[in-house]
PDB file of C-alpha atoms in Angstrom:
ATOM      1  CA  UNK A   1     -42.442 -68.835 -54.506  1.00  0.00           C
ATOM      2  CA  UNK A   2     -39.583 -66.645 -55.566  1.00  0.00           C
ATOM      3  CA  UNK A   3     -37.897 -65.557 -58.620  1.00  0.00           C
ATOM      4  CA  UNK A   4     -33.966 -65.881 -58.567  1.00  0.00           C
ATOM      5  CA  UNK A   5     -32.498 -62.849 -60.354  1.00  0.00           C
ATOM      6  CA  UNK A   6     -29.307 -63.677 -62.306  1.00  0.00           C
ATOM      7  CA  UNK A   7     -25.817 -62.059 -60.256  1.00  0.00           C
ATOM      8  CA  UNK A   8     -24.871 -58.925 -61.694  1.00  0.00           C
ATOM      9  CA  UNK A   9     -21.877 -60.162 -64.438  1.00  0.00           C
ATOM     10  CA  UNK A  10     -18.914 -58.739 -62.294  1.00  0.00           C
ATOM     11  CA  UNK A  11     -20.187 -60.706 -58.940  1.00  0.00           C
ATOM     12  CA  UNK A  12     -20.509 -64.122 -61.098  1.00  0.00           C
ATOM     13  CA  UNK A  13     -16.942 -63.425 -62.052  1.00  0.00           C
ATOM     14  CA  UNK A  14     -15.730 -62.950 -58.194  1.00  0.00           C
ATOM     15  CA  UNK A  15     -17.366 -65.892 -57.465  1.00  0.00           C
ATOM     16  CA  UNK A  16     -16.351 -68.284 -60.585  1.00  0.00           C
ATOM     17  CA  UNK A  17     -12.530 -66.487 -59.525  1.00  0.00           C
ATOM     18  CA  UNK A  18     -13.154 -67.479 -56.241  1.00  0.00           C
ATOM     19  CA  UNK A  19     -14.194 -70.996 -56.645  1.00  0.00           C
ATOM     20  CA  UNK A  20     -11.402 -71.672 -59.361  1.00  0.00           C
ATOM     21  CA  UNK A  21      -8.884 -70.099 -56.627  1.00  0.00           C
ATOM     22  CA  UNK A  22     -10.562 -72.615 -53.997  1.00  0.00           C
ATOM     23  CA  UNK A  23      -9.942 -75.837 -55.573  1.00  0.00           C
ATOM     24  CA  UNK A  24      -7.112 -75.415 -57.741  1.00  0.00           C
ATOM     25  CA  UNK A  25      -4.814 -73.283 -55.710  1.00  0.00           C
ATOM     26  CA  UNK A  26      -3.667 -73.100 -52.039  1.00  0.00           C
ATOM     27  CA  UNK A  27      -1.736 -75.339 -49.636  1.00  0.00           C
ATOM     28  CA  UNK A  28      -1.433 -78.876 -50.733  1.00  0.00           C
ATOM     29  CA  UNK A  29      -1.152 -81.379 -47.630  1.00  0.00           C
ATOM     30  CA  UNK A  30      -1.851 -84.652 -48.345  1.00  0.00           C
ATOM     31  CA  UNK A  31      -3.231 -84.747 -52.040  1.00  0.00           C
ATOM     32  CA  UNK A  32      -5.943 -86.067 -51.887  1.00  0.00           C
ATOM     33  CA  UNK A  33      -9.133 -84.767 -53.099  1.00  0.00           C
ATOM     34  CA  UNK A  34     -12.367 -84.981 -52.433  1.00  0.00           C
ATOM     35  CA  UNK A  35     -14.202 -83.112 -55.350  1.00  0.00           C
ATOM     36  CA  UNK A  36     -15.451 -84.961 -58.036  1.00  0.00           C
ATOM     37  CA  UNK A  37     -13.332 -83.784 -61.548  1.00  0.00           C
ATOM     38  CA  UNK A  38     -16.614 -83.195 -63.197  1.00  0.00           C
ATOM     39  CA  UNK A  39     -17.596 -80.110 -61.064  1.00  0.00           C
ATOM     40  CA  UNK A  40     -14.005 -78.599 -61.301  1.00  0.00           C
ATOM     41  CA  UNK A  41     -14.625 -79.079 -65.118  1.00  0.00           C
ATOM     42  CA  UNK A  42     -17.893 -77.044 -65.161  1.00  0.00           C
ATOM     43  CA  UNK A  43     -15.648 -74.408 -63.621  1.00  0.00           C
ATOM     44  CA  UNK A  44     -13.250 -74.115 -66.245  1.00  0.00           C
ATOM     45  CA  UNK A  45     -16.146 -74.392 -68.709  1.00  0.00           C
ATOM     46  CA  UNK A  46     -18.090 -71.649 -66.793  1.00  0.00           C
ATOM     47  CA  UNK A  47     -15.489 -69.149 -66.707  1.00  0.00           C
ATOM     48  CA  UNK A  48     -14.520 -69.479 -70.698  1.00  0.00           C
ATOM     49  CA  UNK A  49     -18.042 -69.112 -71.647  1.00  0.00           C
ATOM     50  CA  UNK A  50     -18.570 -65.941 -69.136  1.00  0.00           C
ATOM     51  CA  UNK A  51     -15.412 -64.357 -70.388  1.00  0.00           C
ATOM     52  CA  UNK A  52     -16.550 -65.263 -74.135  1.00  0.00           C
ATOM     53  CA  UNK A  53     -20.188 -63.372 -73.547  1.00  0.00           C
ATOM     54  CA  UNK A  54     -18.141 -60.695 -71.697  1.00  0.00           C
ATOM     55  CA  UNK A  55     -16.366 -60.168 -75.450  1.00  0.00           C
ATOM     56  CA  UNK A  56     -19.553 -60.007 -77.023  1.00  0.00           C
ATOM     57  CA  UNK A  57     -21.181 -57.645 -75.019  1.00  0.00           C
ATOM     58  CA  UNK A  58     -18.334 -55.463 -75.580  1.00  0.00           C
ATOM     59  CA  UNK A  59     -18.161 -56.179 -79.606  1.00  0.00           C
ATOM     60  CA  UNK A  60     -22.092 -55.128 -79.376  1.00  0.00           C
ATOM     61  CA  UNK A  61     -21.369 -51.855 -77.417  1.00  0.00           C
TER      62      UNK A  61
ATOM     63  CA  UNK B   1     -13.518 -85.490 -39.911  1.00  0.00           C
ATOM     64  CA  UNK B   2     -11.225 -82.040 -39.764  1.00  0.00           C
ATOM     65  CA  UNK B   3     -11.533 -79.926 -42.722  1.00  0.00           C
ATOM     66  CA  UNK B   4      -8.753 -77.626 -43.016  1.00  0.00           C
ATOM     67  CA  UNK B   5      -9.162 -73.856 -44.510  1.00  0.00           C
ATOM     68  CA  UNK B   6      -5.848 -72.043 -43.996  1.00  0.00           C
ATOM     69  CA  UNK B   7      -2.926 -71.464 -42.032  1.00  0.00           C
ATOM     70  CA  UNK B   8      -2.350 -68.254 -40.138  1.00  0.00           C
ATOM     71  CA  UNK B   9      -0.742 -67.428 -36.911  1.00  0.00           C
ATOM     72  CA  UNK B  10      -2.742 -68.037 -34.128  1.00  0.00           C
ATOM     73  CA  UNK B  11      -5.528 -65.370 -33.177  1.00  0.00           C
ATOM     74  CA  UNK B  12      -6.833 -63.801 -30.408  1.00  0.00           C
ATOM     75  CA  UNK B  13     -10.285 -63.872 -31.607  1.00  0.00           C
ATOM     76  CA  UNK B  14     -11.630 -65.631 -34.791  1.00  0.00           C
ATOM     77  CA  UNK B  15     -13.622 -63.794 -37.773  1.00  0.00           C
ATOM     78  CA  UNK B  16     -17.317 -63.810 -37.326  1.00  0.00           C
ATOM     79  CA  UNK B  17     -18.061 -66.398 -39.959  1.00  0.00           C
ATOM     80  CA  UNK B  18     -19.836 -69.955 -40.469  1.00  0.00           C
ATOM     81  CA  UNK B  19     -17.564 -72.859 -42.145  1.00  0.00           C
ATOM     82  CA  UNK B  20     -18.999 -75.390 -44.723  1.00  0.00           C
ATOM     83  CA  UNK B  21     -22.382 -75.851 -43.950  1.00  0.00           C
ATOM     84  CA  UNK B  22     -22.487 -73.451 -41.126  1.00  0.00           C
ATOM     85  CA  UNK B  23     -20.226 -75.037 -38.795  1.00  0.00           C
ATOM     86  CA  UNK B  24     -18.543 -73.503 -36.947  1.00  0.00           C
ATOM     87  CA  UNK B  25     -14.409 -73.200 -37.104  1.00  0.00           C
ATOM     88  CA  UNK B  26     -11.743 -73.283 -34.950  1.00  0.00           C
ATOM     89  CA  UNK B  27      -8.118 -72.677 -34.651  1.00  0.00           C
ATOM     90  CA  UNK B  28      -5.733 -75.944 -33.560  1.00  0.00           C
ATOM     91  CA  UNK B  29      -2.117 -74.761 -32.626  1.00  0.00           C
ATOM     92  CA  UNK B  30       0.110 -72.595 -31.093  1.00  0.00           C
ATOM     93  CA  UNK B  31       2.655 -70.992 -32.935  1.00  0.00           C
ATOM     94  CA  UNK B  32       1.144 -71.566 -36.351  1.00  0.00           C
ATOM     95  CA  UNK B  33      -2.026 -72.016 -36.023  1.00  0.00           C
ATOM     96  CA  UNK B  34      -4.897 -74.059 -38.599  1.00  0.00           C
ATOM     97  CA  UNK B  35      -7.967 -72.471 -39.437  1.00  0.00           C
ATOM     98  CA  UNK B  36     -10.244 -75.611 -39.353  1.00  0.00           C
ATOM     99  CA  UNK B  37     -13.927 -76.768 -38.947  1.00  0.00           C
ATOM    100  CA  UNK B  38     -15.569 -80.412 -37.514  1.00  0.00           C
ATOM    101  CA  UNK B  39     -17.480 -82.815 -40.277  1.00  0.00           C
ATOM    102  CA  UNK B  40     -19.900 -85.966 -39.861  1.00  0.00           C
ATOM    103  CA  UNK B  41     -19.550 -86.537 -43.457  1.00  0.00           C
ATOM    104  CA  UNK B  42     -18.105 -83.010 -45.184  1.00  0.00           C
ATOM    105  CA  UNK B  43     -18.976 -84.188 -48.648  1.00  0.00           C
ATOM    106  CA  UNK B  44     -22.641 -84.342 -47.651  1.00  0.00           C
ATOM    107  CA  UNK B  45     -24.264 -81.184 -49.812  1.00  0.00           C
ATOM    108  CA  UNK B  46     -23.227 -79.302 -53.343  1.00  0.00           C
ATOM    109  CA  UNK B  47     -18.874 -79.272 -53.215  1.00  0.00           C
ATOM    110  CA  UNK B  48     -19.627 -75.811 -55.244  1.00  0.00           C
ATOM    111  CA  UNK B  49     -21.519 -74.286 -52.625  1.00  0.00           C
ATOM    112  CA  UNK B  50     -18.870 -76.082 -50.072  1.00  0.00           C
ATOM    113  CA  UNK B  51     -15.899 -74.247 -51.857  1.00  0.00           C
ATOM    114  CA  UNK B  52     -18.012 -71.059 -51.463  1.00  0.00           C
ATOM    115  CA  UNK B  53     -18.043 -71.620 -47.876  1.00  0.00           C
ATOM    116  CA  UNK B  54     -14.534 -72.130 -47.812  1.00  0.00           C
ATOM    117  CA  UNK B  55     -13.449 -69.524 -49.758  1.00  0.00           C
ATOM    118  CA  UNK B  56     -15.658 -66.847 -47.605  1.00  0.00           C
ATOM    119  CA  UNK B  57     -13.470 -68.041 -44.016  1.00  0.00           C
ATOM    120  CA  UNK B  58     -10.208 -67.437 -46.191  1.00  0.00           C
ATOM    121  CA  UNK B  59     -11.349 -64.258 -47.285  1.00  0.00           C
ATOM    122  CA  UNK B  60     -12.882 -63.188 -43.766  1.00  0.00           C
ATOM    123  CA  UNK B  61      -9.532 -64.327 -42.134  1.00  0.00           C
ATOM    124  CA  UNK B  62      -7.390 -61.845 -44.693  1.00  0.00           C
ATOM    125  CA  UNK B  63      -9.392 -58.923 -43.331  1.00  0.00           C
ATOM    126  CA  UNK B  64      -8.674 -60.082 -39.654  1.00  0.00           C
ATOM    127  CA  UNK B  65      -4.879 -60.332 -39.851  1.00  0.00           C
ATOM    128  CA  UNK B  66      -1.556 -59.817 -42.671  1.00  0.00           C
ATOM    129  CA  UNK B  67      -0.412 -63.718 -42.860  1.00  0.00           C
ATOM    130  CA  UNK B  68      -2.960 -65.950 -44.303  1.00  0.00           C
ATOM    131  CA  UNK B  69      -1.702 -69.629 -46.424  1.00  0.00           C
ATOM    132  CA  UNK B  70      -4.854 -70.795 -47.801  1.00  0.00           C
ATOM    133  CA  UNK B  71      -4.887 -74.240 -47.999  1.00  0.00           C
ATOM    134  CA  UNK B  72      -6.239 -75.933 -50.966  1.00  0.00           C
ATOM    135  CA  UNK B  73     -10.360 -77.024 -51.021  1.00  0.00           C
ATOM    136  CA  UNK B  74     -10.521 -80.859 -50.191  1.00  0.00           C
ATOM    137  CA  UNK B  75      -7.790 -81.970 -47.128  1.00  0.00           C
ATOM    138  CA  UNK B  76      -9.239 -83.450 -44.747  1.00  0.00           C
ATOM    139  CA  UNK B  77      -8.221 -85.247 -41.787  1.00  0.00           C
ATOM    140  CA  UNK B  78      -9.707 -88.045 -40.074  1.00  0.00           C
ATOM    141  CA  UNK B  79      -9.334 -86.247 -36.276  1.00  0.00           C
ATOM    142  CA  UNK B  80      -7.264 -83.603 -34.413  1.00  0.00           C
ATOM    143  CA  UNK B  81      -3.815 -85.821 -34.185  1.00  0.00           C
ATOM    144  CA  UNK B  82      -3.430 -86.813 -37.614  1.00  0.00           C
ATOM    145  CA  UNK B  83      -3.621 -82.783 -38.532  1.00  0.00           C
ATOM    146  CA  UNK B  84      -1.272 -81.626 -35.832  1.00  0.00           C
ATOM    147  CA  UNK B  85       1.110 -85.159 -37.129  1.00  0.00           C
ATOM    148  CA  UNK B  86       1.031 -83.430 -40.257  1.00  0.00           C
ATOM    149  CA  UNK B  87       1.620 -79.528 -39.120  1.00  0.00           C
ATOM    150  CA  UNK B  88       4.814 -81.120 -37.294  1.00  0.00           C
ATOM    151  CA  UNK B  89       6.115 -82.105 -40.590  1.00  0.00           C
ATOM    152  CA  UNK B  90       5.648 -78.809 -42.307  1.00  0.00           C
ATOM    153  CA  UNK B  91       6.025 -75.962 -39.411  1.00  0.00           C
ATOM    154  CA  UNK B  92       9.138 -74.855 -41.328  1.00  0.00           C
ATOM    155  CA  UNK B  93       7.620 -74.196 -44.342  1.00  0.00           C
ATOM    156  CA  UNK B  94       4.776 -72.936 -43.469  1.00  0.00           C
ATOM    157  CA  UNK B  95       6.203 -70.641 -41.145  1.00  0.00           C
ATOM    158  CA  UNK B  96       8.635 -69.123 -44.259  1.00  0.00           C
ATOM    159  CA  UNK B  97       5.296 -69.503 -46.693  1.00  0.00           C
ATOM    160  CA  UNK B  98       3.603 -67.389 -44.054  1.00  0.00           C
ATOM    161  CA  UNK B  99       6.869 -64.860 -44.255  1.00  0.00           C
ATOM    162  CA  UNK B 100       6.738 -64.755 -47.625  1.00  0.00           C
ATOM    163  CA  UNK B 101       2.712 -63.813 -48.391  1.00  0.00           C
ATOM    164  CA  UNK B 102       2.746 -61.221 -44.931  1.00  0.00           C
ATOM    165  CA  UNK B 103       1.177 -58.077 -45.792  1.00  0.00           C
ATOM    166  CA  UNK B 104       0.205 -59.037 -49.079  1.00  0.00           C
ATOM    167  CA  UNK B 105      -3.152 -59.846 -51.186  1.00  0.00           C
ATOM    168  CA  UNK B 106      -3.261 -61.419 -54.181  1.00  0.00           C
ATOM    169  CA  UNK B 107      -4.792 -59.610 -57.662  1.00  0.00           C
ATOM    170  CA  UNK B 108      -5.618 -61.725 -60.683  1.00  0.00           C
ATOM    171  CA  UNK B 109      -5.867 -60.338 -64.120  1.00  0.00           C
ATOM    172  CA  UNK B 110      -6.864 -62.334 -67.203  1.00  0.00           C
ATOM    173  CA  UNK B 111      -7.095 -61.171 -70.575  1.00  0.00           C
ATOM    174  CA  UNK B 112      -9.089 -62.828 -73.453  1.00  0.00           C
ATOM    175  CA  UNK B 113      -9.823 -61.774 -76.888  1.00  0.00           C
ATOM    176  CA  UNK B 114      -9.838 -62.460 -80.202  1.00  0.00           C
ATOM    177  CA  UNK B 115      -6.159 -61.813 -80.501  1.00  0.00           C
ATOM    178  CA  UNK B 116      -5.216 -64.171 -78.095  1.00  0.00           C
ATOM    179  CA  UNK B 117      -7.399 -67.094 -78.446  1.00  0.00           C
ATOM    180  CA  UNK B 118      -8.089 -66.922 -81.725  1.00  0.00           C
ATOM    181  CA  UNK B 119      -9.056 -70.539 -83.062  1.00  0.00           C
ATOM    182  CA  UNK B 120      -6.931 -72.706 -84.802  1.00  0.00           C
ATOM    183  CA  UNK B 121      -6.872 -73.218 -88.500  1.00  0.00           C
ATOM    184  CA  UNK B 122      -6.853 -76.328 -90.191  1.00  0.00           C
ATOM    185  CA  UNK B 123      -3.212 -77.253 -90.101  1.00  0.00           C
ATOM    186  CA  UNK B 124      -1.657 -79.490 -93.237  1.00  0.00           C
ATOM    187  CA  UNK B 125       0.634 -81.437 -90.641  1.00  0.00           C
ATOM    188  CA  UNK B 126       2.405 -81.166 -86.940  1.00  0.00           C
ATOM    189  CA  UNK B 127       5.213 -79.009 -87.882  1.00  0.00           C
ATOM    190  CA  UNK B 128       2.853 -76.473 -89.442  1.00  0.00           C
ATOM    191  CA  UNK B 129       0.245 -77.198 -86.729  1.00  0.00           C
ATOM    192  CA  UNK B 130       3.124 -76.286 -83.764  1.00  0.00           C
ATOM    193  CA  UNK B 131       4.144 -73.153 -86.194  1.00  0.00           C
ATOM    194  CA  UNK B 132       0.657 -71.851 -85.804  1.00  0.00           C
ATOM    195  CA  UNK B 133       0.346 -72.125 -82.436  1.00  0.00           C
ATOM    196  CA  UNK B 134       4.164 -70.518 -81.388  1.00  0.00           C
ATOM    197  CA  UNK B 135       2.804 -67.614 -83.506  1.00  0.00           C
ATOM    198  CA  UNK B 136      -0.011 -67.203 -81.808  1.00  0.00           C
ATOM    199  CA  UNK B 137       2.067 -67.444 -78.280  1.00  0.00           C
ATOM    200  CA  UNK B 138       4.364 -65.198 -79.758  1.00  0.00           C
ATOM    201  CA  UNK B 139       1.411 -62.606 -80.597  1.00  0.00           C
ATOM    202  CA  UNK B 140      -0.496 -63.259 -77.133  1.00  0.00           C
ATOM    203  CA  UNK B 141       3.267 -62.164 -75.010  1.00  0.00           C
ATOM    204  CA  UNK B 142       3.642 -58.931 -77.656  1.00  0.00           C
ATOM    205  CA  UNK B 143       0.057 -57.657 -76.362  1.00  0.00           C
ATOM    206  CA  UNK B 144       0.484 -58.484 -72.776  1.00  0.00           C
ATOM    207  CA  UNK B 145       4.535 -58.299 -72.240  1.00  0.00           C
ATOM    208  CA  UNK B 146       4.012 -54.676 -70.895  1.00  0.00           C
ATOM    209  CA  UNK B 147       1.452 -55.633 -68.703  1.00  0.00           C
ATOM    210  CA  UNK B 148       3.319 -58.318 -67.167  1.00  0.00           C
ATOM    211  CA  UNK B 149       6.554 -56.500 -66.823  1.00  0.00           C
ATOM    212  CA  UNK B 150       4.852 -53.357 -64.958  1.00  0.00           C
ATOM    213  CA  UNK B 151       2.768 -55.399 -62.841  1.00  0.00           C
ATOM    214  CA  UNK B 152       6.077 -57.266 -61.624  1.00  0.00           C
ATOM    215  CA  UNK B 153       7.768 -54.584 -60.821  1.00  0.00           C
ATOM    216  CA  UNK B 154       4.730 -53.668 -58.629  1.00  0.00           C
ATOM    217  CA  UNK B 155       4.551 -57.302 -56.959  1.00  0.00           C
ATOM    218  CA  UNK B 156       6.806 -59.306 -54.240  1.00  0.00           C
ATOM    219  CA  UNK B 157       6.059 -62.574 -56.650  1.00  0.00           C
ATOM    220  CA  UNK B 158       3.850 -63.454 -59.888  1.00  0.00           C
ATOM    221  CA  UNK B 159       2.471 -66.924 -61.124  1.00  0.00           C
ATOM    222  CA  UNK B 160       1.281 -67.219 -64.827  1.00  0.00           C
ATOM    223  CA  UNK B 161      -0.671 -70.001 -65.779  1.00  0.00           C
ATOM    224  CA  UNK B 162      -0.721 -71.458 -69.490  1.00  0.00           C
ATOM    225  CA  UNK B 163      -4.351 -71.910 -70.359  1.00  0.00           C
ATOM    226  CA  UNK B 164      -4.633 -70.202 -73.649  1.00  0.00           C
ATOM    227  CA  UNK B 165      -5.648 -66.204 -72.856  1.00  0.00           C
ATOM    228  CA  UNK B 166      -2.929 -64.611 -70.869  1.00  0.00           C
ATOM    229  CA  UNK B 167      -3.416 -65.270 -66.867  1.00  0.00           C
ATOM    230  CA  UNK B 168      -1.352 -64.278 -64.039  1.00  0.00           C
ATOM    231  CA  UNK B 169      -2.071 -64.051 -60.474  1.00  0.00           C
ATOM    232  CA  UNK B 170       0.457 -61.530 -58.260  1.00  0.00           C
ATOM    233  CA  UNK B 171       1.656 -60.963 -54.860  1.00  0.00           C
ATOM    234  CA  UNK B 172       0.696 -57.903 -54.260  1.00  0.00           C
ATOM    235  CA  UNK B 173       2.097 -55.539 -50.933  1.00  0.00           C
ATOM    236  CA  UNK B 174      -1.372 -54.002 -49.563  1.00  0.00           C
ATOM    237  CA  UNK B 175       0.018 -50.448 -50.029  1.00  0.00           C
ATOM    238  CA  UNK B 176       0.432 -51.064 -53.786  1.00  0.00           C
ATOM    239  CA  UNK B 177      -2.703 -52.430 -54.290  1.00  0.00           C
ATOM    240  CA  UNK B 178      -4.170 -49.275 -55.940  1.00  0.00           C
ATOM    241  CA  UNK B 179      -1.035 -48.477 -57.918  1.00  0.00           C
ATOM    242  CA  UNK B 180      -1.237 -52.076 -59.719  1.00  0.00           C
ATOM    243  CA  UNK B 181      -5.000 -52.075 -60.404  1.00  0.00           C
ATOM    244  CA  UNK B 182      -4.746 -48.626 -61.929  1.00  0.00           C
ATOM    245  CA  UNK B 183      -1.612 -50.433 -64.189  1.00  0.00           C
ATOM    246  CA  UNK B 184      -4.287 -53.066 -65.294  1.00  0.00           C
ATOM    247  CA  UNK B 185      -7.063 -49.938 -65.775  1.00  0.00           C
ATOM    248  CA  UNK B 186      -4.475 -48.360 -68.459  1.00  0.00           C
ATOM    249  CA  UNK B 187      -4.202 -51.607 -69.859  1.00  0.00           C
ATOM    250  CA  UNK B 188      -7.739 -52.030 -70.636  1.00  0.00           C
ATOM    251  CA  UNK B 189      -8.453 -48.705 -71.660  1.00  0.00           C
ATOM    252  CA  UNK B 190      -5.595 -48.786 -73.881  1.00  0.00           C
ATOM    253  CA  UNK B 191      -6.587 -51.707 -75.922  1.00  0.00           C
ATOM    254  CA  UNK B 192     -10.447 -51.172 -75.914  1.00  0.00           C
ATOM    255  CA  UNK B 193     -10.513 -54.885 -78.203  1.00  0.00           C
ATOM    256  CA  UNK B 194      -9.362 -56.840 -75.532  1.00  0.00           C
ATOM    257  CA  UNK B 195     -11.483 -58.330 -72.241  1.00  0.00           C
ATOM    258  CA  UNK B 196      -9.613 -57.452 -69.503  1.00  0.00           C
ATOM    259  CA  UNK B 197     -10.866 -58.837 -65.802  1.00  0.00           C
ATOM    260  CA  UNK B 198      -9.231 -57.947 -62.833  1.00  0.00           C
ATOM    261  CA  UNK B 199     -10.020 -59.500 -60.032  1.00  0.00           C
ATOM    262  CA  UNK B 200      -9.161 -59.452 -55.896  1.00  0.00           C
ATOM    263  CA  UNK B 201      -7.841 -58.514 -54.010  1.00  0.00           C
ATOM    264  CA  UNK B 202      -7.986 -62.275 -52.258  1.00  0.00           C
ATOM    265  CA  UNK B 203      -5.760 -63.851 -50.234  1.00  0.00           C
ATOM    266  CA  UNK B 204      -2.569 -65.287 -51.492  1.00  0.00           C
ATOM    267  CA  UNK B 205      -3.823 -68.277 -53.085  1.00  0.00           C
ATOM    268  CA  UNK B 206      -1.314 -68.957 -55.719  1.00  0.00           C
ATOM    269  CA  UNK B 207       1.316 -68.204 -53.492  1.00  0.00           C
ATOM    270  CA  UNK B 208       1.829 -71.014 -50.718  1.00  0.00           C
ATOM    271  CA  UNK B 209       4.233 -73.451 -52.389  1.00  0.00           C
ATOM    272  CA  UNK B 210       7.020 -72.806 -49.630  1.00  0.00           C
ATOM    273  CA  UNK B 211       4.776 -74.771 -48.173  1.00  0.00           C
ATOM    274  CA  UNK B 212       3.719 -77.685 -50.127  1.00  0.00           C
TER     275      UNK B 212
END
């Protein structure tokens, strides 16, 4: 059994960029898509509560 | 089932990298070319981990050559005619969308704080309710109007996007890649209150709509 180790904050910021970038940006062909709304939600909500701790980390340095 | 990554033009060789769930990918096309991988079912497995996958052949294609139109996670076609139908349409444009992004990555800044987001009072009505808010606008552009302005000058193209904090993606020439992340680095240092993330460089993302 292993332990997962949390992403160093600046890597779980590439990758919340990168996923936002994925499915909300790029070449649109034929409109459809095939991601449920809930997941690109969690994004959104993801990247305002990592930027939020970001501030407080800050505030507390 | 054809899932589609990006457009580029065609390659002589392909990046050394795995599609959504490790399939591999292939190019369809002469001129322009699409970056593309086979499905059974390509919504079998977590979409997040799927839009990884994606991102990483994008990213792994911008290191291989200096046009790359990502396309957008989620088009799919249902085989190899109804893609190339579809390419027919939109060679044009994505020939000048190609034009357009060449030699360029894309950098993303955000910047959050108190300042910027602060919550909303109570308002006593609309009017006083929309006053509160165009102040706070109004505040948000005086912080970050410098920072917007320089980096523009240092960019082919920008794209802001209106979801509270200030957020801007540019088009950034590779050779002034350096110069515009050391713009954002002043930025930061000079306002020490603010959360300032820079992120990228990634392939021009924001920037395909010559081709939508």
């Amino acid at each position: 059994m292993s332990v997962a180790t949390p992403a160093p904050l600046q890597e779980q910021i590439t990758l919340l960029e990168l996923v936002d970038r994925v499915l909300n940006k790029g070449v649109v062909l034929t409109g459809d898509i095939t991601l449920s709304v809930a997941d690109v939600d969690l994004v959104y909500v993801g990247l305002r509560v990592l930027l939020a701790s970001v501030a407080t980390l800050e505030d507390a340095g | 089932m054809i899932h589609v990554y990006a457009f580029v033009e065609r390659l002589e060789r392909l990046p050394d990298v795995a599609g959504i769930g490790a399939s591999p990918i292939e190019q369809h096309g002469t001129g322009v070319a699409a970056i593309v991988s086979r499905h059974a079912d390509v919504h079998r497995g977590d979409p997040r981990v799927a839009a990884v996958a994606h991102g990483r052949v994008v990213e792994a294609l911008t290191g291989l050559t200096q046009a790359v139109l990502p396309v957008r996670f989620g088009e799919t076609f249902g085989d190899q005619s109804e893609l190339a139908d579809v390419m027919r349409g939109r060679e044009a444009q994505i020939r000048a969308a190609l034009e357009h992004v060449r030699g360029c990555v894309e950098l993303g800044v955000r910047v959050a704080g108190e300042a910027l987001q602060r919550p909303a009072t109570v308002a006593a009505d609309g009017t006083d309710y929309m006053k509160s808010r165009l102040a706070l606008l109004a505040e948000r552009d005086a912080i970050t109007h410098g920072l917007h302005e320089r980096l523009e000058t240092q960019s082919r193209a920008s794209v802001r996007t209106e979801r509270g904090g200030f957020e801007a993606s540019y088009l950034v020439e590779r050779e002034c890649l350096e110069a515009a992340q050391e713009t954002v680095r002043g930025f930061a240092a000079a306002h020490p209150e603010l959360t300032v993330v820079c992120t990228g460089p990634w392939a021009p993302y924001s920037f395909g709509g010559a081709a939508a």
